[in-house]
Coordinates of C-alpha atoms in Angstrom, one line a residue:
R1 CA -41.0 22.5 -15.7
T2 CA -39.4 24.3 -19.0
Y3 CA -35.6 24.4 -18.0
E4 CA -33.5 27.2 -19.5
S5 CA -29.5 27.5 -20.4
S6 CA -28.6 30.8 -21.1
Y7 CA -25.4 29.7 -22.3
A8 CA -26.3 26.6 -24.4
A9 CA -28.3 29.9 -25.8
Q10 CA -25.8 32.5 -26.1
N11 CA -22.4 29.9 -27.6
P12 CA -24.4 26.8 -29.2
G13 CA -21.2 26.5 -30.5
R14 CA -19.9 25.6 -27.2
V15 CA -22.8 23.4 -26.0
F16 CA -23.0 21.1 -29.6
D17 CA -21.0 19.7 -31.1
E18 CA -20.3 19.6 -35.2
H19 CA -22.8 17.0 -35.5
G20 CA -25.4 18.7 -33.5
Y21 CA -25.7 16.8 -30.5
I22 CA -24.7 17.4 -27.0
A23 CA -21.0 17.3 -26.2
V24 CA -21.0 17.3 -23.0
P25 CA -24.5 16.0 -21.8
V26 CA -23.2 16.4 -17.9
F27 CA -22.5 19.8 -18.4
L28 CA -25.0 21.3 -19.0
V29 CA -27.9 19.8 -16.8
E30 CA -25.6 21.3 -14.1
D31 CA -26.3 24.7 -16.2
M32 CA -30.2 24.0 -16.7
L33 CA -30.2 23.3 -12.6
S34 CA -27.8 26.1 -11.3
D35 CA -30.6 27.6 -10.1
Q36 CA -31.5 25.4 -7.9
V37 CA -27.5 24.5 -6.6
P38 CA -27.3 25.9 -3.5
Q39 CA -24.6 29.2 -3.5
W40 CA -24.0 29.2 0.1
A41 CA -21.8 24.8 -0.6
P42 CA -19.1 23.3 -2.7
A43 CA -20.5 22.0 -5.4
W44 CA -17.9 19.2 -5.1
L45 CA -20.0 18.5 -1.8
L46 CA -23.6 18.7 -3.3
N47 CA -22.2 16.1 -5.9
Q48 CA -20.6 13.7 -3.5
P49 CA -23.0 13.3 0.0
G50 CA -20.6 10.4 0.8
T51 CA -17.7 12.4 1.6
T52 CA -20.1 15.1 2.8
W53 CA -20.5 12.8 6.2
L54 CA -17.1 11.6 6.3
L55 CA -15.6 15.2 6.4
G56 CA -18.3 16.3 8.9
I57 CA -17.7 12.9 10.7
V58 CA -14.1 14.1 10.9
V59 CA -14.7 17.6 11.2
T60 CA -17.1 17.0 14.2
L61 CA -14.3 14.4 15.9
W62 CA -11.7 17.3 15.9
F63 CA -13.3 19.5 17.4
L64 CA -15.1 17.0 20.1
L65 CA -11.4 15.9 21.0
I66 CA -10.3 19.5 21.5
I67 CA -12.8 20.0 23.9
W68 CA -12.3 16.8 25.9
M69 CA -8.2 17.5 26.3
G70 CA -9.3 21.1 27.2
I71 CA -6.8 22.8 24.7
T72 CA -9.9 25.5 23.3
L73 CA -7.6 29.2 24.6
P74 CA -4.5 27.4 22.4
F75 CA -7.1 26.7 19.6
V76 CA -8.7 30.1 19.7
L77 CA -5.1 31.6 19.4
T78 CA -4.0 29.8 16.8
A79 CA -7.6 30.1 14.9
L80 CA -6.6 33.7 15.7
G81 CA -2.9 34.0 14.6
T82 CA -3.7 31.5 11.1
G83 CA -6.6 34.3 10.3
G84 CA -4.2 37.3 11.4
A85 CA -2.2 35.7 8.4
I86 CA -4.8 35.2 6.1
G87 CA -5.8 38.9 6.7
F88 CA -2.6 40.9 5.9
L89 CA -2.2 38.7 2.8
W90 CA -6.0 39.7 1.5
L91 CA -5.0 43.5 2.9
V92 CA -1.5 43.2 0.4
G93 CA -3.7 41.6 -2.1
R94 CA -6.0 44.2 -2.3
L95 CA -3.7 47.0 -2.2
W96 CA -1.6 45.4 -4.9
D97 CA -4.6 44.2 -6.8
F98 CA -4.2 40.5 -6.9
R99 CA -6.0 37.9 -5.7
P100 CA -3.6 36.0 -3.3
D101 CA -6.3 32.8 -3.0
Q102 CA -3.2 30.3 -2.9
A103 CA -1.0 31.9 -0.5
M104 CA -4.1 32.3 1.8
L105 CA -4.7 28.5 1.7
A106 CA -1.6 27.3 1.8
V107 CA -1.5 29.5 5.1
A108 CA -4.9 28.1 6.5
G109 CA -3.7 24.9 5.9
I110 CA -0.2 24.9 7.8
G111 CA -2.0 26.8 10.7
L112 CA -4.5 23.5 10.3
L113 CA -2.4 20.6 10.4
T114 CA 0.3 22.3 12.9
F115 CA -2.3 23.0 15.4
T116 CA -3.4 19.4 14.6
Y117 CA -0.3 17.6 14.5
V118 CA -0.7 18.5 18.1
L119 CA -3.8 17.1 19.1
L120 CA -3.2 13.9 17.9
T121 CA 0.2 13.6 19.1
Q122 CA -1.6 14.7 22.7
G123 CA -4.5 12.4 22.4
A124 CA -2.1 9.6 21.3
L125 CA -0.1 10.4 25.2
I126 CA -3.3 10.3 26.7
L127 CA -4.2 7.1 25.4
Y128 CA -0.3 4.9 25.8
Q129 CA -1.1 6.2 29.7
R130 CA -1.8 2.6 31.1
P131 CA 0.1 0.6 33.3
N132 CA 1.7 -1.8 30.6
Q133 CA 5.4 -2.1 29.4
I134 CA 4.5 -1.9 25.9
L135 CA 2.2 1.1 25.9
A136 CA 5.4 2.7 28.3
V137 CA 7.4 2.6 25.8
A138 CA 5.8 3.5 23.0
H139 CA 4.9 6.9 24.9
T140 CA 7.7 8.1 25.7
V141 CA 8.9 7.6 22.0
I142 CA 6.2 10.0 21.1
K143 CA 7.4 12.1 23.4
E144 CA 10.9 11.9 22.3
A145 CA 9.5 12.7 18.3
S146 CA 8.2 15.7 19.3
R147 CA 11.4 17.3 20.8
S148 CA 14.1 15.7 18.9
K149 CA 15.7 17.6 16.4
I150 CA 16.4 15.1 13.7
S151 CA 12.7 13.8 13.6
L152 CA 11.1 17.4 13.9
V153 CA 12.6 18.4 10.7
F154 CA 10.7 16.3 8.3
I155 CA 7.6 16.9 10.7
I156 CA 8.3 20.3 10.0
L157 CA 8.6 19.9 5.6
L158 CA 5.8 17.7 6.0
L159 CA 3.1 20.5 7.6
V160 CA 4.9 23.6 6.3
T161 CA 5.4 21.7 2.4
L162 CA 2.3 20.2 1.8
P163 CA 0.1 23.2 1.3
M164 CA 2.2 25.2 -0.8
L165 CA 1.9 22.5 -3.3
P166 CA -1.3 24.1 -5.4
I167 CA 1.0 26.7 -5.4
W168 CA 3.3 25.5 -7.6
L169 CA 0.9 24.0 -10.2
D170 CA 0.9 24.9 -13.7
P171 CA -2.4 27.5 -13.8
E172 CA -1.9 26.9 -17.7
A173 CA -2.1 23.5 -17.6
P174 CA -5.8 20.9 -18.1
L175 CA -7.0 20.9 -14.9
R176 CA -6.9 16.8 -14.6
Y177 CA -3.2 17.9 -16.1
R178 CA -3.1 19.8 -12.2
V179 CA -4.8 17.5 -10.0
Q180 CA -2.8 14.5 -11.4
T181 CA 0.4 16.2 -10.7
F182 CA -1.0 17.7 -7.1
I183 CA -2.4 13.8 -6.1
S184 CA 1.3 12.4 -7.4
R185 CA 3.6 15.2 -5.5
S186 CA 1.1 15.1 -2.4
M187 CA 1.6 11.4 -2.6
N188 CA 5.4 10.8 -2.9
L189 CA 6.5 13.8 -1.2
T190 CA 4.5 12.1 2.3
F191 CA 5.7 8.9 1.8
V192 CA 9.7 10.0 1.3
L193 CA 9.2 12.2 4.7
A194 CA 8.0 9.8 6.0
A195 CA 10.4 7.3 5.7
C196 CA 13.2 8.9 6.1
M197 CA 11.4 10.0 9.6
T198 CA 10.5 6.4 10.6
L199 CA 14.1 5.6 9.7
F200 CA 16.1 8.9 11.3
L201 CA 13.6 8.4 14.4
A202 CA 13.6 4.4 15.3
C203 CA 17.3 3.6 14.8
A204 CA 17.8 7.6 17.3
T205 CA 15.6 6.0 19.4
V206 CA 17.0 2.4 20.4
A207 CA 20.8 3.2 19.5
F208 CA 21.3 6.8 21.6
E209 CA 19.5 4.0 24.6
I210 CA 22.5 2.0 24.2
R211 CA 25.1 4.6 23.8
D212 CA 23.6 7.1 26.3
R213 CA 23.6 3.7 28.9
Q214 CA 20.2 4.8 29.2
I215 CA 19.2 0.7 28.7
W216 CA 20.6 0.1 31.9
Q217 CA 17.3 1.6 33.8
V218 CA 15.1 -0.1 31.6
M219 CA 16.7 -2.5 31.1
T220 CA 17.2 -3.5 35.1
K221 CA 13.8 -2.7 35.7
P222 CA 11.0 -6.1 34.8
M223 CA 11.4 -5.2 31.4
N224 CA 10.6 -8.2 28.5
R225 CA 13.3 -7.9 26.4
L226 CA 10.1 -8.8 23.4
S227 CA 8.0 -5.4 25.2
Y228 CA 10.8 -3.3 24.9
I229 CA 11.3 -3.9 21.2
L230 CA 7.3 -4.1 20.4
G231 CA 7.0 -0.7 22.3
K232 CA 9.7 1.2 20.1
W233 CA 7.5 0.1 17.2
L234 CA 4.0 1.2 17.9
G235 CA 5.8 4.0 18.8
V236 CA 7.5 4.7 15.8
V237 CA 4.1 3.2 13.9
T238 CA 1.7 5.5 15.7
V239 CA 3.7 8.6 15.0
N240 CA 3.4 7.4 11.4
M241 CA 0.1 6.9 11.2
I242 CA -0.6 10.3 12.9
L243 CA 1.3 11.9 10.0
L244 CA -0.9 9.7 7.1
I245 CA -4.0 11.3 9.5
I246 CA -3.6 15.0 8.6
S247 CA -1.8 14.6 5.5
G248 CA -4.2 12.4 4.1
V249 CA -7.1 14.6 5.2
S250 CA -4.9 18.0 3.6
T251 CA -4.0 16.0 0.1
F252 CA -7.5 14.7 -0.1
T253 CA -9.5 18.0 0.8
F254 CA -6.9 20.0 -1.1
I255 CA -7.6 17.8 -4.3
Q256 CA -11.7 19.1 -3.3
Y257 CA -10.8 22.6 -4.2
L258 CA -8.8 21.8 -7.1
R259 CA -11.9 19.4 -8.9
T260 CA -13.6 23.6 -8.5
L261 CA -10.9 26.0 -9.9
P262 CA -11.9 27.1 -13.5
V263 CA -10.9 25.4 -16.8
A264 CA -11.0 26.5 -20.3
P265 CA -13.9 27.9 -22.0
G266 CA -16.2 25.8 -24.5
I267 CA -16.5 22.3 -25.0
E268 CA -12.7 21.1 -24.1
G269 CA -13.0 22.6 -20.5
Q270 CA -16.0 21.0 -20.8
L271 CA -14.3 17.3 -20.8
D272 CA -11.8 18.7 -19.0
R273 CA -14.0 18.9 -16.1
V274 CA -15.4 15.7 -16.8
Q275 CA -12.4 13.9 -17.4
V276 CA -11.3 15.5 -13.5
S277 CA -14.1 13.3 -12.5
D278 CA -14.3 10.6 -14.4
E279 CA -11.1 9.3 -15.2
V280 CA -8.9 10.4 -12.2
L281 CA -11.1 11.0 -9.1
T282 CA -12.9 7.4 -9.2
A283 CA -11.7 4.1 -9.0
R284 CA -11.7 1.9 -12.2
V285 CA -10.6 -1.2 -13.4
A286 CA -8.6 -1.9 -16.2
A287 CA -9.2 -4.7 -19.6
K288 CA -6.5 -5.9 -22.4
P289 CA -7.4 -7.3 -25.7
T290 CA -6.9 -11.4 -25.9
Y291 CA -3.9 -11.8 -27.9
R292 CA -2.9 -14.9 -29.5
Q293 CA -0.2 -17.0 -27.7
L294 CA 1.5 -19.7 -29.9
T295 CA 1.5 -23.1 -28.9
D296 CA 5.5 -24.8 -27.3
D297 CA 5.2 -27.3 -31.3
Q298 CA 5.0 -23.7 -33.2
V299 CA 7.9 -21.4 -30.7
R300 CA 10.2 -25.2 -31.4
N301 CA 9.6 -24.8 -34.8
R302 CA 10.4 -21.0 -35.4
I303 CA 13.4 -22.0 -33.4
E304 CA 15.0 -24.7 -35.9
Q305 CA 14.0 -22.8 -38.5
L306 CA 15.9 -19.8 -37.5
I307 CA 19.3 -22.5 -36.7
D308 CA 18.6 -23.9 -39.6
R309 CA 18.6 -20.5 -41.6
D310 CA 21.7 -19.6 -39.9
P311 CA 24.8 -20.8 -40.8
D312 CA 27.1 -19.9 -38.1
L313 CA 24.7 -22.6 -36.3
I314 CA 25.4 -25.9 -34.9
P315 CA 22.2 -27.4 -33.7
E316 CA 24.3 -29.9 -31.9
Q317 CA 26.4 -26.8 -29.6
V318 CA 23.3 -24.8 -29.2
T319 CA 22.7 -24.9 -25.6
L320 CA 19.8 -25.0 -23.6
A321 CA 20.3 -21.4 -22.3
D322 CA 20.3 -20.5 -25.5
R323 CA 16.9 -22.0 -27.2
R324 CA 14.7 -20.4 -23.7
R325 CA 16.1 -17.3 -25.4
M326 CA 15.4 -17.7 -28.2
A327 CA 11.7 -18.8 -27.6
S328 CA 11.6 -16.3 -25.4
E329 CA 12.1 -13.2 -28.8
I330 CA 10.2 -15.4 -30.3
R331 CA 6.6 -15.0 -27.8
Q332 CA 7.6 -11.0 -27.8
A333 CA 8.3 -10.7 -31.3
F334 CA 4.5 -12.5 -32.3
A335 CA 3.2 -10.4 -29.3
A336 CA 4.2 -6.9 -30.6
S337 CA 3.8 -7.7 -34.4
Q338 CA -0.4 -8.4 -33.0
R339 CA 0.2 -4.6 -31.4
S340 CA 1.5 -2.8 -34.6
V341 CA -0.6 -1.7 -37.2
P342 CA 0.1 -1.4 -41.0
P343 CA -0.6 2.1 -42.6
G344 CA -4.1 1.5 -44.7
R345 CA -5.1 -1.2 -42.9
A346 CA -7.2 -2.5 -39.7
L347 CA -7.2 -4.8 -36.6
N348 CA -9.7 -5.8 -34.7
Y349 CA -9.0 -6.5 -31.0
E350 CA -11.0 -8.0 -28.8
F351 CA -11.8 -7.1 -24.4
H352 CA -13.2 -10.1 -22.5
G353 CA -14.8 -9.3 -18.8
L354 CA -17.0 -6.8 -19.0
E355 CA -20.1 -8.2 -17.6
E356 CA -19.6 -6.5 -14.5
A357 CA -19.1 -2.7 -17.1
K358 CA -23.3 -3.9 -18.3
R359 CA -24.6 -5.0 -15.1
R360 CA -23.2 -1.3 -13.6
E361 CA -24.3 0.5 -17.0
A362 CA -21.0 2.3 -16.5
M363 CA -19.5 4.4 -18.9
L364 CA -16.0 3.0 -20.4
S365 CA -12.6 4.3 -21.2
L366 CA -10.9 3.4 -24.3
R367 CA -7.4 4.3 -23.3
Y368 CA -4.5 4.7 -25.8
Q369 CA -1.1 5.3 -26.3
F370 CA 0.2 5.4 -29.8
F371 CA 3.6 5.7 -31.8
I372 CA 5.2 6.4 -35.0
L373 CA 7.3 6.9 -37.2
Q374 CA 9.8 9.5 -35.3
D375 CA 7.2 10.0 -32.2
D376 CA 7.1 13.5 -32.6
Q377 CA 4.9 15.4 -30.4
H378 CA 4.5 18.3 -32.3
E379 CA 2.5 16.8 -35.5
T380 CA -0.8 14.9 -35.5
F381 CA -1.9 11.2 -37.4
P382 CA -5.0 9.8 -38.2
A383 CA -6.6 6.8 -36.9
A384 CA -10.7 5.7 -36.6
F385 CA -12.4 3.1 -34.2
M386 CA -14.8 0.8 -35.0
F387 CA -17.5 -1.2 -32.6
N388 CA -18.3 -4.6 -32.7
E389 CA -17.7 -4.1 -36.5
I390 CA -20.7 -1.7 -37.3
P391 CA -20.0 0.9 -39.3
E392 CA -22.6 3.3 -38.0
T393 CA -20.1 2.8 -34.0
A394 CA -17.6 4.7 -36.7
R395 CA -15.4 6.6 -34.8
R396 CA -12.2 8.7 -36.9
V397 CA -9.3 10.8 -34.9
T398 CA -6.3 12.7 -34.4
Y399 CA -3.5 11.8 -31.8
V400 CA -0.2 13.1 -30.9
P401 CA 2.7 10.5 -31.4
T402 CA 3.7 8.9 -27.0
M403 CA 1.0 10.8 -25.7
T404 CA -1.5 9.4 -24.1
H405 CA -5.9 9.5 -25.9
V406 CA -9.1 8.6 -24.3
Q407 CA -12.2 7.6 -26.2
M408 CA -15.5 7.7 -23.7
I409 CA -17.1 4.6 -25.4
P410 CA -21.3 4.1 -24.5
P411 CA -22.1 0.1 -21.9
D412 CA -24.6 -0.6 -24.7
Y413 CA -21.7 -1.5 -26.8
I414 CA -20.9 -4.5 -24.9
Q415 CA -22.4 -7.4 -26.0
E416 CA -24.4 -10.2 -24.1
D417 CA -21.1 -12.6 -23.3
G418 CA -19.8 -9.1 -22.1
S419 CA -16.7 -8.7 -25.1
I420 CA -16.8 -5.7 -26.9
T421 CA -14.7 -5.9 -30.5
V422 CA -12.5 -2.8 -31.5
S423 CA -11.1 -2.7 -34.9
L424 CA -8.1 0.2 -35.3
L425 CA -7.5 1.6 -38.3
N426 CA -4.5 3.1 -39.6
L427 CA -5.0 5.8 -41.7
F428 CA -1.9 7.5 -42.4
E429 CA -0.9 8.0 -46.3
P430 CA 2.8 7.0 -46.3
P431 CA 4.6 8.1 -49.2
P432 CA 4.5 6.1 -53.0
E433 CA 8.2 5.4 -52.9
T434 CA 7.6 3.5 -49.1
P435 CA 4.2 2.7 -48.8
N436 CA 5.0 0.4 -45.5
L437 CA 6.2 3.1 -43.6
G438 CA 4.3 4.5 -41.0
A439 CA 2.5 1.7 -38.8
I440 CA 1.1 2.5 -36.0
N441 CA 2.4 0.5 -32.4
F442 CA 1.6 0.5 -28.6
E443 CA 2.6 -1.0 -25.4
E444 CA 1.3 -3.7 -23.7
H445 CA -0.6 -1.3 -21.8
G446 CA -1.7 1.1 -23.7
F447 CA -4.3 0.0 -25.3
E448 CA -7.3 -0.8 -22.5
I449 CA -10.8 -0.6 -21.6
L450 CA -11.4 1.1 -18.3
Y451 CA -14.5 1.5 -16.4
Q452 CA -15.8 3.0 -13.1
V453 CA -15.9 0.0 -10.5
A454 CA -15.3 1.8 -6.9
N455 CA -15.3 5.6 -5.4
F456 CA -12.3 7.6 -4.9
E457 CA -12.4 8.3 -1.6
G458 CA -12.3 4.3 -0.5
N459 CA -9.6 3.8 -3.2
F460 CA -7.0 7.1 -1.7
F461 CA -8.1 5.2 2.3
R462 CA -6.5 2.0 0.4
A463 CA -3.2 4.0 -1.3
V464 CA -2.9 5.4 2.7
L465 CA -3.0 1.8 4.4
V466 CA -0.6 0.8 2.1
A467 CA 2.1 3.9 3.1
W468 CA 1.4 3.1 6.2
V469 CA 2.2 -1.0 6.5
K470 CA 5.7 0.0 4.4
L471 CA 6.1 2.2 6.8
A472 CA 5.8 0.2 9.2
F473 CA 8.4 -2.0 8.0
L474 CA 10.9 0.5 7.6
A475 CA 10.2 1.5 11.8
M476 CA 10.7 -2.9 12.3
L477 CA 14.2 -2.2 10.3
G478 CA 15.4 0.4 11.3
I479 CA 15.4 -0.7 14.8
C480 CA 16.4 -4.6 14.1
C481 CA 19.5 -2.3 12.9
A482 CA 20.0 -0.1 15.9
T483 CA 19.6 -3.1 18.4
F484 CA 23.4 -3.9 17.1
L485 CA 25.3 -1.1 15.3
S486 CA 25.6 2.5 15.6
F487 CA 23.4 5.2 15.2
A488 CA 25.2 6.1 11.6
V489 CA 26.3 2.7 10.6
A490 CA 22.1 1.6 11.4
C491 CA 21.3 4.9 9.4
L492 CA 23.2 3.9 7.0
L493 CA 22.7 0.3 6.4
S494 CA 18.6 1.0 6.8
F495 CA 18.1 3.4 3.7
T496 CA 20.5 1.3 1.7
I497 CA 18.1 -1.4 2.0
F498 CA 14.8 0.9 1.5
M499 CA 16.7 2.3 -1.3
A500 CA 17.3 -1.4 -2.5
G501 CA 13.7 -1.7 -2.1
S502 CA 12.8 1.1 -3.6
L503 CA 14.4 0.0 -7.0
G504 CA 13.2 -4.1 -6.7
P505 CA 10.7 -3.7 -9.4
F506 CA 13.8 -1.8 -11.9
L507 CA 16.4 -4.5 -11.3
A508 CA 14.3 -6.8 -12.1
M509 CA 14.0 -5.5 -15.1
S510 CA 17.1 -5.8 -15.9
L511 CA 17.8 -8.4 -14.3
E512 CA 15.6 -10.1 -18.0
I513 CA 18.2 -8.4 -20.1
F514 CA 21.8 -9.0 -18.0
E515 CA 22.7 -12.5 -18.6
P516 CA 26.6 -13.8 -18.2
L517 CA 28.1 -16.6 -21.0
P518 CA 27.2 -19.8 -20.0
V519 CA 30.4 -21.3 -18.9
D520 CA 30.6 -23.4 -21.8
R521 CA 31.4 -20.8 -23.7
I522 CA 34.4 -19.0 -21.5
D523 CA 38.0 -19.7 -22.8
F524 CA 39.3 -20.0 -19.2
S525 CA 43.0 -19.5 -20.5
N526 CA 41.3 -15.4 -20.8
V527 CA 42.1 -13.8 -17.7
G528 CA 40.4 -10.9 -18.7
M529 CA 37.1 -13.2 -19.7
V530 CA 37.1 -14.9 -16.7
I531 CA 37.8 -12.0 -14.7
Q532 CA 34.8 -10.2 -16.5
W533 CA 32.5 -13.9 -16.3
G534 CA 32.3 -14.2 -12.5
S535 CA 32.2 -10.1 -11.9
Q536 CA 28.9 -10.0 -13.9
W537 CA 27.7 -13.3 -11.8
V538 CA 28.6 -12.0 -9.1
I539 CA 27.0 -8.4 -9.4
R540 CA 23.9 -11.2 -11.1
S541 CA 23.7 -13.2 -7.3
I542 CA 23.9 -10.1 -5.7
A543 CA 21.3 -8.3 -7.5
E544 CA 18.8 -11.7 -7.6
V545 CA 19.1 -12.0 -4.3
L546 CA 18.1 -8.3 -3.2
V547 CA 15.2 -8.7 -5.9
F548 CA 13.8 -11.9 -4.1
S549 CA 14.3 -10.0 -0.7
L550 CA 12.2 -6.5 -1.3
R551 CA 10.8 -6.8 -4.8
A552 CA 7.5 -6.6 -2.4
F553 CA 8.5 -3.1 -0.9
G554 CA 8.3 -1.3 -4.0
E555 CA 5.6 -3.1 -6.1
F556 CA 3.5 -1.9 -3.2
S557 CA 3.0 1.4 -4.3
P558 CA -0.3 2.3 -5.0
T559 CA 0.7 6.5 -6.0
Q560 CA 0.6 5.5 -9.4
S561 CA -3.3 3.7 -9.3
L562 CA -4.4 6.6 -8.1
V563 CA -3.5 8.7 -10.6
E564 CA -4.4 7.2 -13.5
G565 CA -7.9 6.5 -10.9
R566 CA -7.5 2.7 -11.2
L567 CA -8.5 0.4 -8.5
I568 CA -6.2 0.0 -5.4
P569 CA -8.1 -3.6 -4.7
W570 CA -8.3 -4.8 -0.7
G571 CA -6.2 -7.7 -2.5
T572 CA -3.1 -6.1 -2.6
V573 CA -3.9 -4.2 0.5
L574 CA -4.0 -7.2 2.5
S575 CA -0.6 -8.9 0.6
G576 CA 1.2 -6.3 1.2
F577 CA 0.1 -6.3 5.2
V578 CA 1.0 -10.2 4.9
K579 CA 4.4 -9.7 3.2
L580 CA 5.1 -6.4 4.7
G581 CA 3.7 -6.4 7.9
L582 CA 4.0 -9.4 9.0
F583 CA 6.8 -11.6 7.4
W584 CA 9.6 -9.2 6.6
S585 CA 8.3 -7.2 10.0
G586 CA 8.5 -9.7 12.3
A587 CA 11.7 -11.3 10.5
A588 CA 12.9 -8.3 11.5
M589 CA 12.0 -8.2 14.8
L590 CA 12.8 -11.7 15.3
L591 CA 16.6 -10.4 14.9
G592 CA 16.6 -7.7 16.7
F593 CA 15.0 -9.4 19.8
L594 CA 17.7 -12.2 19.0
V595 CA 20.1 -9.7 19.4
I596 CA 19.4 -8.0 22.0
R597 CA 18.9 -10.1 24.2
S598 CA 22.0 -12.0 24.0
R599 CA 23.3 -8.4 23.8
Q600 CA 25.2 -7.5 27.6
L601 CA 23.9 -4.1 27.9
A602 CA 24.7 -3.6 31.1
I603 CA 28.1 -4.6 33.3
Y604 CA 28.3 -4.6 37.2
S605 CA 31.5 -4.0 38.0
G606 CA 30.7 -5.6 41.6
Q607 CA 31.9 -2.2 43.6
G608 CA 29.6 0.4 45.9
G609 CA 27.6 -0.1 48.9

């Protein structure tokens, strides 16, 4: 058969590049096969059969649950109400001559999410109607979450705000940026609102029962106190699971909708759509250049040279702490020198460990973010890449400082040992009076090669699992605090720990440069210096304890990896489950159990018949 492309015939400049090669082969193939594609089905469903099966199973289970629970009539009424609102928006759009597609989609999402929340909540209540102490307590917590004003505020806010996020995206921005922005906002919004709801509900469900003496009626029954705590935790975790299921399906569906939106005309728009699929909605691993390392002897020699050159330093008075600091600075400076390319020069960078990419024949993405001169984002600078030192592979590029750029590399560039040598040439021409001005510099993570190893669906599922594990820890934290504190104080303490854990990685970075003076340098006759030194050590000690205790909570943040299309491995999920789900949640549960076991919750007066 002979395939024809009317678009290519009418717009050859938008299909072929300046060398006569097809700029985006995928786009041309899709255009030639357009008459073979069913027009009634969304393109993303046809391109991703796995996603089609997944959504089909979810929708089928959703309808079966409606029928099994006997709430077909409420579903029909909800559908009619939502349809009426959508029809009203459509009519307004026709009358005022505008397309309310985004608003109609948001209204449909709000109605669908609200009904799904009620559906899953009722399903959980039916599931927990069993003669078991833990399930009975969890049953009451789920019912409490449905009628408590504190938790309902965050639940309603999530159900209403999430479908409206696509409306707030900049329609003029490239499609890949809109998709990345939506992923970031939706995942962060879901976790923040769910975390706040979790802490308020966990603290309230225990603190209010103790305050209002409702716990008397519970503990006078044959209720094990450990079962009481586990039941409270299971109830809050179940509410979190319901919210994450709803928000996860909603976010995933909106992502698939966004990827079908129009892009800019021409090759630039075609590349934009390809980058959405190959760089954002995927799961990739990164290979970084192999840098040379200084040996211990080389570092010691350089330290001695620095001491000899400085007339203010006496070798015998240089402390071990000073030598360690100098060694760290020397290693950092040596590493930075390998990430700097002077003007008119070229440096070779070797990437290893690409055997899997060669086996998969996966397309490679060379991702780079360069800094030069004043890092003016309104200017462009020239550079060139060459692969495996073969002149025919040379590419001239222009880049904008501080912005991330990508070059696609075919898999046949990978050598037999799984490596690629990338030569970076700085083509900037400095003024004659400053010949060394204008070096290209980049951070350690600013020059890497990425390739796909898994799909976006599995990556998204793992990101949701990590969020659920973190919320499970917050649920146990709130319950633990409420066993010995009032509601207000328990919320204050748990939110403080939550914020400290979220800032743990940033606090750890600050500790690397926040170092009080050594004791041998303190003039103890100077009271001001002693007070300053003591306060700095107290601050550092507190920060070290917080970093050691809560750093893991902040490090398990999968949103950025999801936005950049990076793989979230199962090892990360398992590590988060062990550290947060078992260790820290178990420690909080043990503390709460010991407190509530030793606490006198009821007093018998000895009076009465």
